[in-house]
XYZ file of C-alpha atoms in Angstrom:
510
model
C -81.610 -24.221 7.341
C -83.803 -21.621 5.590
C -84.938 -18.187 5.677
C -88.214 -16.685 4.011
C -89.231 -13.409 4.098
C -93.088 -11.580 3.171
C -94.258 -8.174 4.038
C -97.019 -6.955 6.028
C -98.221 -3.402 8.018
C -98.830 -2.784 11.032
C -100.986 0.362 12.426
C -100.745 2.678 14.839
C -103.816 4.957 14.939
C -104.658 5.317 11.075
C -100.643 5.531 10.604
C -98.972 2.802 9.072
C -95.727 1.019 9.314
C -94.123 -1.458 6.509
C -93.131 -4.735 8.510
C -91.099 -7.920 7.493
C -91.843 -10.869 8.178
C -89.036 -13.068 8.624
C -88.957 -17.081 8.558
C -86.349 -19.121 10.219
C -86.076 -22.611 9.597
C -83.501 -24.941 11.990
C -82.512 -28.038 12.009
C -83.677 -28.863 15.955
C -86.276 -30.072 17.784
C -89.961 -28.953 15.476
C -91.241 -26.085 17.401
C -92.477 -22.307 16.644
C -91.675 -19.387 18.410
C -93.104 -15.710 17.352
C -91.509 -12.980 18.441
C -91.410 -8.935 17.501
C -94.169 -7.560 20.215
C -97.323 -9.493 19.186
C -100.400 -8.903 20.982
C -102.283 -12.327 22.151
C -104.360 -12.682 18.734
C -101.502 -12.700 16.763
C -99.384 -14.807 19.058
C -102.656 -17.694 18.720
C -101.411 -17.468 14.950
C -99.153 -20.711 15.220
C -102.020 -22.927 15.647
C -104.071 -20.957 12.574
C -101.091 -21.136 10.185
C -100.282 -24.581 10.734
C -103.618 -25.771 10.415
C -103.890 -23.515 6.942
C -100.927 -24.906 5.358
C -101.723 -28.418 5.569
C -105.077 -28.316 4.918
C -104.460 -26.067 2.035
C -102.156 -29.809 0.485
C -99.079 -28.028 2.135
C -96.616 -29.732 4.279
C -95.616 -28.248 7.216
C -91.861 -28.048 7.775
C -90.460 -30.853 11.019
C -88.800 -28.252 11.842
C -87.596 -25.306 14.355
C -89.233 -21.895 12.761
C -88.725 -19.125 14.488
C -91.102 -16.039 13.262
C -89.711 -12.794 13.394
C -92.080 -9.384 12.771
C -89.319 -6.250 12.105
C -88.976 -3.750 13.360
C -88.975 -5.897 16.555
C -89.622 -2.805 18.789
C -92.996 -1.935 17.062
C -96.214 -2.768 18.755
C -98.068 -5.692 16.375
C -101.576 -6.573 17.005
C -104.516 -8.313 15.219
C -104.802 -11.602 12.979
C -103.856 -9.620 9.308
C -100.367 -10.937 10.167
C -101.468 -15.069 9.281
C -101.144 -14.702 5.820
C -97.821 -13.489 5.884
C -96.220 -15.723 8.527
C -97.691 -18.533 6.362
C -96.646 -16.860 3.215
C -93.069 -16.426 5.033
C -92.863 -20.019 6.117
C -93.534 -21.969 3.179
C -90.841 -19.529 1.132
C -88.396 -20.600 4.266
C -89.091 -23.870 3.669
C -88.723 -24.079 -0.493
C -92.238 -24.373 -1.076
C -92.881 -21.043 -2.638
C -90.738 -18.700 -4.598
C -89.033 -16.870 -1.779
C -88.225 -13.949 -4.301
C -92.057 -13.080 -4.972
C -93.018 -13.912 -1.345
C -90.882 -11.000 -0.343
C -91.688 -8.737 -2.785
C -95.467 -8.349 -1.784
C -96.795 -7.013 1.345
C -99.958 -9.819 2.471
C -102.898 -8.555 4.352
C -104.972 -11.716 5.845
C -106.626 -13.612 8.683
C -106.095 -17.548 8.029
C -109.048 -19.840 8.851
C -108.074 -23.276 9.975
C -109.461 -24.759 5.917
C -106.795 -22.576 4.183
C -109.029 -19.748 3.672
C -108.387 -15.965 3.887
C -110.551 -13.763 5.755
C -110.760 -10.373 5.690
C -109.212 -7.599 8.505
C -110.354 -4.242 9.562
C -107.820 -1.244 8.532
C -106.856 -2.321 4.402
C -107.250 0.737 3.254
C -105.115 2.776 5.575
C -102.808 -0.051 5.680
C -102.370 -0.776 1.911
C -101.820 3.176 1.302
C -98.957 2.697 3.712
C -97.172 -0.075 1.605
C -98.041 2.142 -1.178
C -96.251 5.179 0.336
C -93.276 2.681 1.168
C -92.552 1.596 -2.270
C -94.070 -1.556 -1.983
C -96.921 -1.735 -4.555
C -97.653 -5.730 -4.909
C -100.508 -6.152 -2.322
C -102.482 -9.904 -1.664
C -105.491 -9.104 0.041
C -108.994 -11.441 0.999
C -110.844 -11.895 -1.869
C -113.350 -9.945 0.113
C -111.150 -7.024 1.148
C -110.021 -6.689 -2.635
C -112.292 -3.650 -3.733
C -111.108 -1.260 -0.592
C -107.241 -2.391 -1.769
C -108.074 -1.059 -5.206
C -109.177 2.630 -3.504
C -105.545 3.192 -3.443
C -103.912 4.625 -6.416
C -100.962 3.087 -7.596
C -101.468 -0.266 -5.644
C -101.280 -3.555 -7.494
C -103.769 -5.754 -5.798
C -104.294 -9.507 -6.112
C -107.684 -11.133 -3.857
C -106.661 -14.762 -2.562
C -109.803 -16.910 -1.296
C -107.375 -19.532 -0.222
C -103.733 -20.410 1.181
C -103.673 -22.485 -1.742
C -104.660 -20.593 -4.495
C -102.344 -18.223 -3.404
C -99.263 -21.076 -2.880
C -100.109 -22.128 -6.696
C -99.561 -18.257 -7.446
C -95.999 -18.283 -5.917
C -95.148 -21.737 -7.724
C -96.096 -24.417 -5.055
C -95.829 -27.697 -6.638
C -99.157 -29.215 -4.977
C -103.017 -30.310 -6.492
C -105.407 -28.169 -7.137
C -106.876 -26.955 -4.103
C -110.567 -27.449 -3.194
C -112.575 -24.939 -4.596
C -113.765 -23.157 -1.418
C -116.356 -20.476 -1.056
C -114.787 -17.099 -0.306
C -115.275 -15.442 3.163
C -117.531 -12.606 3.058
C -116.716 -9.243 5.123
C -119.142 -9.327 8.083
C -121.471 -7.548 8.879
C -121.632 -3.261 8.751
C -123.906 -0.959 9.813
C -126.117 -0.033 7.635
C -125.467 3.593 5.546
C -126.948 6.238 6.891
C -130.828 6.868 4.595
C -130.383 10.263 2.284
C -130.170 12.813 4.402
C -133.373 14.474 5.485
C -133.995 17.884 3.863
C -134.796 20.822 6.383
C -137.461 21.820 3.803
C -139.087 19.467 6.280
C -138.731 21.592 9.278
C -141.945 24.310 9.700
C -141.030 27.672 11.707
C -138.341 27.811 13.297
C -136.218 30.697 11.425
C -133.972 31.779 14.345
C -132.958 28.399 14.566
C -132.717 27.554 10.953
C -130.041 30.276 10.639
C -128.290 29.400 13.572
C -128.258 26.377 11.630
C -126.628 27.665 8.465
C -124.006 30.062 10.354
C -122.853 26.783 11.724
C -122.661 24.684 8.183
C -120.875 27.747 6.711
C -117.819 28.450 9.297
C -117.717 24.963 10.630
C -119.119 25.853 14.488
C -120.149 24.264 17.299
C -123.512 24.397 18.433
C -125.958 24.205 21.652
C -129.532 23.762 20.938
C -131.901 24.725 24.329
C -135.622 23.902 23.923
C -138.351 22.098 25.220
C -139.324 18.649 24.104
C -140.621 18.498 20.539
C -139.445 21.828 19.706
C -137.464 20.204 16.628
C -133.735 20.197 17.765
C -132.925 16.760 16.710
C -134.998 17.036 13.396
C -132.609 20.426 12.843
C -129.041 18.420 13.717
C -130.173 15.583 11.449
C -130.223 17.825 8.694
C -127.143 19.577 9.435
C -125.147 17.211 7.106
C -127.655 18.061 4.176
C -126.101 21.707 4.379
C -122.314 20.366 4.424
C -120.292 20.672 1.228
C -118.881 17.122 0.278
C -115.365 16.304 1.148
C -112.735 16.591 -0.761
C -109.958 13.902 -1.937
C -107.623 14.045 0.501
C -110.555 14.241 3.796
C -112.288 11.704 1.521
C -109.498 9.202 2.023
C -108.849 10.038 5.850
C -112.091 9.449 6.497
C -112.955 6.243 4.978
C -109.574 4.978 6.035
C -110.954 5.752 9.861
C -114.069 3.737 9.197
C -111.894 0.937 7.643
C -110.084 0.878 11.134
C -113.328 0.864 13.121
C -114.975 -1.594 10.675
C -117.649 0.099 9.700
C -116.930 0.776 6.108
C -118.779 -0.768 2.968
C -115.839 -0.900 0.237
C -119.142 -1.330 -2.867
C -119.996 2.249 -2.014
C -115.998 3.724 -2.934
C -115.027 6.111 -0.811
C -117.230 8.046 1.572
C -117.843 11.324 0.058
C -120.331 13.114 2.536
C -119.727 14.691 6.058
C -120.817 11.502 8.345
C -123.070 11.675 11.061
C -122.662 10.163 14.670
C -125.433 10.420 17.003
C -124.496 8.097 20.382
C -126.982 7.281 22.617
C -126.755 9.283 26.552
C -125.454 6.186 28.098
C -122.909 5.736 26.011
C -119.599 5.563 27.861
C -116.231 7.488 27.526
C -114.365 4.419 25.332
C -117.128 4.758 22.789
C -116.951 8.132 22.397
C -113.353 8.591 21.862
C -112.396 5.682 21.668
C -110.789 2.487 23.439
C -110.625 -1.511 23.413
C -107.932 -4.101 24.751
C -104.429 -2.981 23.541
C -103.922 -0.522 20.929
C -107.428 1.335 20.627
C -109.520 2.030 17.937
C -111.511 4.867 16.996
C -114.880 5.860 18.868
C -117.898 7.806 17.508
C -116.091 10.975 17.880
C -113.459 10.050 15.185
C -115.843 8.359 13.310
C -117.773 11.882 12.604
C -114.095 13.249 11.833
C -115.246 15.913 9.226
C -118.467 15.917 9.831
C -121.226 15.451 13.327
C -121.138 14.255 16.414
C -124.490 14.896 17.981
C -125.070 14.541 21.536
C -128.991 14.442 22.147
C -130.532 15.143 25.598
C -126.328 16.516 26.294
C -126.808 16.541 30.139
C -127.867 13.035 30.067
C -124.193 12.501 28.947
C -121.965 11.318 32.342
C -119.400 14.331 32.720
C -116.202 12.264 32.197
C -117.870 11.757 28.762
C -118.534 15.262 27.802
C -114.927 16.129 29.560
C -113.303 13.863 27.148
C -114.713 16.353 23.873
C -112.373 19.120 25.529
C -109.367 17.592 23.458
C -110.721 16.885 20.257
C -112.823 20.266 20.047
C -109.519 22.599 20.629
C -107.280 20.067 18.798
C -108.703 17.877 16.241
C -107.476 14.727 16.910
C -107.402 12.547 19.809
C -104.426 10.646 21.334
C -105.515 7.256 23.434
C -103.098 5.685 25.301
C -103.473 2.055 26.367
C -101.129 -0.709 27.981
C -100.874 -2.043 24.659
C -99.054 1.729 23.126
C -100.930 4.745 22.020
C -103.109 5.730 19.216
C -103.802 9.009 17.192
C -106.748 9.829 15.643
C -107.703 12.753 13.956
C -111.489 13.939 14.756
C -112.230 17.427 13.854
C -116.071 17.174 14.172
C -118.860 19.755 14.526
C -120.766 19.053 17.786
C -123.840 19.766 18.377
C -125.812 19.745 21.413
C -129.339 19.584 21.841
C -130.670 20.008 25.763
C -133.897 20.721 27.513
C -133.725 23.803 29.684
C -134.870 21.921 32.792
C -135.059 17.991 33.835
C -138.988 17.915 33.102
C -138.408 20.581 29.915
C -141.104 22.916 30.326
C -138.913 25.567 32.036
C -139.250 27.749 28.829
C -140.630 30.986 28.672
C -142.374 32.033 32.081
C -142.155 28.783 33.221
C -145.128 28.521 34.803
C -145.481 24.969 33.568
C -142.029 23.638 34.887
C -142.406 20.973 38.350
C -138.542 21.068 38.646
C -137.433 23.214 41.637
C -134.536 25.844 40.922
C -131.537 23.520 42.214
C -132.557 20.776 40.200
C -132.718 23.634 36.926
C -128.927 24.307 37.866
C -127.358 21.096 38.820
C -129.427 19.655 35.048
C -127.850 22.435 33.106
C -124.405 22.696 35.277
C -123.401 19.402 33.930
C -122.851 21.329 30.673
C -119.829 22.980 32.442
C -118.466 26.421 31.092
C -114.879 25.087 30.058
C -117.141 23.115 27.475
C -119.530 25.913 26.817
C -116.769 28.174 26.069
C -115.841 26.067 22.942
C -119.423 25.935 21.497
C -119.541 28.770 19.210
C -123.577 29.425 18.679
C -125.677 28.916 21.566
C -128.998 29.601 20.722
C -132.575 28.690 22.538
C -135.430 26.695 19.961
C -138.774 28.030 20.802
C -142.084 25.402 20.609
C -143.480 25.728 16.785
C -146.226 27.994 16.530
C -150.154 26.967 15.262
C -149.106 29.509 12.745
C -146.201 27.975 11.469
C -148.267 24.546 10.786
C -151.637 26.240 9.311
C -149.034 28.596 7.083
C -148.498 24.863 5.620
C -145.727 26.353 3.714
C -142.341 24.101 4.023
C -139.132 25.741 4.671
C -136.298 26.550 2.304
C -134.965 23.496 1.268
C -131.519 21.872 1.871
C -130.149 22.796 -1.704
C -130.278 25.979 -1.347
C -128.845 26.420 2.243
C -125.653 23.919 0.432
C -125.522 26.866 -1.958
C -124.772 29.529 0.188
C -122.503 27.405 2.584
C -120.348 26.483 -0.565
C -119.964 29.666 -1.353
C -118.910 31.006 2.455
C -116.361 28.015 2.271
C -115.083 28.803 -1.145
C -114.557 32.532 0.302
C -112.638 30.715 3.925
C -110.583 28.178 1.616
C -109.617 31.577 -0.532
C -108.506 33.874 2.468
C -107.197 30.577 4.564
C -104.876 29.405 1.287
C -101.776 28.251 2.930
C -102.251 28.350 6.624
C -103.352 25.263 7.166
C -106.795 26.038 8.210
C -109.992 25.571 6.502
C -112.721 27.149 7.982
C -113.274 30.105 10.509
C -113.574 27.819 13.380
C -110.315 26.106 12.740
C -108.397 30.284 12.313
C -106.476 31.830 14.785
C -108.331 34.246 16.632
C -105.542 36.426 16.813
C -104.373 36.739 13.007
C -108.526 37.233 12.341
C -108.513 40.277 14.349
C -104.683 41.311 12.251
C -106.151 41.238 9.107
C -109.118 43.642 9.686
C -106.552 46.034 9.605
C -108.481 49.859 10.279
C -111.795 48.019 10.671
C -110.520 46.656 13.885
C -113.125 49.248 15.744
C -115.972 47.410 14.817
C -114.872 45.070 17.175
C -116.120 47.650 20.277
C -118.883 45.586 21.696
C -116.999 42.553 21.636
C -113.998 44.308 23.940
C -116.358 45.703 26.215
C -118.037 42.219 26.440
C -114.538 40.951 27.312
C -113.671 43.761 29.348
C -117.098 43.011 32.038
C -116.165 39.281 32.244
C -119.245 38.022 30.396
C -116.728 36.542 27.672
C -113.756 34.645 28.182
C -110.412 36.066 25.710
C -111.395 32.330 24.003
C -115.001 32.952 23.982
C -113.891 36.615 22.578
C -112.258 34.531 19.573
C -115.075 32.868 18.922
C -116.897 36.044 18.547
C -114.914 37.292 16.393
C -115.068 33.393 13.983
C -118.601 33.507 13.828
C -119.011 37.409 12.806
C -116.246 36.402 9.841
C -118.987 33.457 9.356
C -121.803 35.975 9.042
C -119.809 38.259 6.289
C -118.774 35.392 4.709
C -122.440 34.518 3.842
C -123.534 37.992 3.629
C -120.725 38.051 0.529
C -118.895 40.604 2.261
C -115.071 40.412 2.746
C -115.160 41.228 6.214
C -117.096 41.663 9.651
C -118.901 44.752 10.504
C -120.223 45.726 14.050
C -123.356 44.426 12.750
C -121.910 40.988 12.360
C -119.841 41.485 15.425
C -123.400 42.380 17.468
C -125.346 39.470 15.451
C -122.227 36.765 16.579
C -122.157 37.909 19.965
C -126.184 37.301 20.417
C -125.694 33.973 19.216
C -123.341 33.398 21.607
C -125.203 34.321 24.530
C -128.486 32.694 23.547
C -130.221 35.572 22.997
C -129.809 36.024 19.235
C -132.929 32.928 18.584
């Protein structure tokens, strides 16, 4: 009889939890049971294991090994578990030092040639063992450089079963030198961001633009075809500051999850950028797949864009399922399999047509759509989502005087400059509430701290007061006018700002 034990995580959403894996070896009748909640890929990890060890020059043990994952009552899923099991079997068995098989937490999908291959969610999972104490770490060769992102983690890269078995003091040949498994495929980086010095005309827009950069807004974009709303939201992240350390490791630890994360670039440093196509469904938005789910495009653009192009396009259960995320910041998915939290505090932006054949702009006189068919297009943007975009502002075509001016616009630099220094003023005033920009404040301590000054605040009440604002659209208001002193470098609203904000609510400030 013998027991071996190795260490591995499990996650939950981007949170994770230290497991051990524990080995039982009986004399009985050969046979392996798993047990501790595994999901179907994980239970499939008999056959992978077995076939690793001996083709890695290990023997298998004849006999009864029972596989335990603690704690028993967490939900496991995923193949990263092989390389522990196998790590935890041989030590059961006397093959391995059982003292430095426990000791180390092992990250790892086994192929059936002994090799390691490398699993979605190391970074997130690695800071975990990291948090727990546990700072030995055996990762894929391949998954080695987004181990090392975590301070204080002592990382070894395995190619092979075997190499790693030598490691632990497995009396065996040699192994085969085997080529390492390469991470598959990601999507390619986003290009540099496009600068708006690009964009021609266009000023009402351009500062709708910045207001939203500096306080972190939401945004609705209502023009015709080819007016330049898309080449405007591309540019948006230009504008952003970059993150900072902490966002910087929440974010790249979401795209580690959702497998889209290059670990040769270090950590991602700039606001990303999701721009789903109208047909995408709900699951890809926020999020989904068989058991535990993982992150969709709108936790993907956590702390930085989610653009929805051609927005009524979108299915309404889509755009119903922003509703969460854009009052919360996070998103909780639950699934047969448990649920899952992800943060995703994104700036949406919407870009729409103001009619189905998008020449309803101006008179008009142009448009073929009859008036139903102008509300039911634009009623699919439905107020309780309206009411939590904070600038709503129409994009009129570009002039023949804007392109024979030839002249290109203020460039993204020094837009960057005077958002920095907007957010610089929010993370002053905001310094231990939790909050980070104006869009993420409390409407209600805003309007507290202008103190006297609350008066200037007399178009907004009477706004509130005829029903053309709801008391959350009122809050809003009040966000954006901080937004506008905040790049005006003053250190508060004035009606001014208060009468500016409220136009841009109400589309009539462009």
């Amino acid at each position: 009889m013998g027991l071996g034990r190795a260490g591995a995580v499990a996650l939950v959403g981007l949170t994770g939890h230290v497991v051990q894996v524990e080995a039982h070896l009986a004399a009985s009748v050969p046979g392996f049971t798993l047990i501790g909640l595994p999901d179907a890929a994980l239970s499939e990890s008999r056959d992978r294991v077995r076939a690793a060890v001996t083709s890695s020059g290990l023997r298998w043990p004849n006999r009864k090994v029972t596989v335990n994952l603690s704690p028993a009552a967490l939900p496991k899923q995923g193949s990263g578990f092989d390389l522990a099991i196998a790590v935890a079997v041989l030590a059961g068995a006397g093959l391995v030092d059982a003292a430095s098989a426990a000791r180390a937490v092992h990250l790892g999908e086994l192929g059936l040639d002994g090799r390691v291959h490398p699993v979605r969610g190391v970074l997130p999972a690695v800071a975990a063992a990291v948090a727990a104490g546990v700072e030995r770490v055996v990762v894929a060769e391949a998954d080695a450089a987004e181990a090392r992102l975590v301070r204080g983690a002592d990382v070894r890269g395995v190619a092979t079963l075997g190499e790693l078995a030598l490691a632990y003091g497995a009396q065996i040949p040699p192994p085969a030198v085997l080529p390492p498994v390469a991470r598959g495929p990601v999507r390619a980086p986003r290009a540099e961001t496009p600068d708006l010095a690009d964009v021609l005309g266009q000023g009402p827009a351009r500062q709708a633009l910045e207001v939203a950069a500096a306080g972190g807004h939401h945004l609705l974009m209502v023009g015709p075809p080819g007016a330049g709303k898309t080449m405007l939201a591309t540019r948006l992240p230009g504008i952003l500051p970059d993150l900072g350390e902490d966002e910087s490791v929440e974010v790249t630890a979401l795209h580690s999850v959702a497998g889209t994360f290059d670990p040769s670039v270090g950590l991602i440093r700039r606001p990303p950028f999701e721009g789903p196509h109208h047909t995408a469904t709900a699951a890809s938005i926020v999020g989904g797949g068989s058991g535990l789910p993982r992150p969709g495009a709108a936790s993907r653009a956590h702390r930085g864009v989610l653009f929805l192009d051609e927005a009524p396009e979108f299915a309404g259960r889509v755009l119903q399922t922003l509703r969460q995320p854009l009052e919360q910041g996070e998103l909780v998915i639950h699934r047969a399999g448990g649920a899952a939290r992800y943060p995703a505090r994104f700036q949406l932006v919407l870009a729409a047509n103001p009619c189905p054949c998008g020449r309803a702009f101006g008179k008009g006189l142009d448009c073929t759509c009859s008036s139903l068919a102008r509300r039911r297009y634009f009623a699919r943007l439905d107020g309780p989502l309206l009411d939590r975009v904070d600038l709503q502002v129409e994009v009129a075509p570009v002039r023949r005087a804007d392109l024979a001016d030839g002249a290109r616009g203020e460039a993204s630099a020094a837009v960057a400059a005077r958002v920095r220094a907007a957010r610089d003023a929010q993370t002053e005033r905001y310094l231990g509430t939790g909050w980070a920009t104006n869009a993420e404040a409390n409407g209600g301590w805003l309007r507290r701290r202008l103190g006297a000054r609350v008066r200037v605040l007399g178009d907004l009440d009477r706004a509130l007061d005829r029903g053309q604002l709801t008391l959350r659209g009122a809050d809003r208001v009040l966000k954006v006018a901080w937004t506008l002193a905040d790049l005006a470098g003053r250190d508060g609203p004035g009606a001014e700002d208060v009468a500016r904000a409220l136009a841009l609510r109400t589309r009539s400030g462009s």
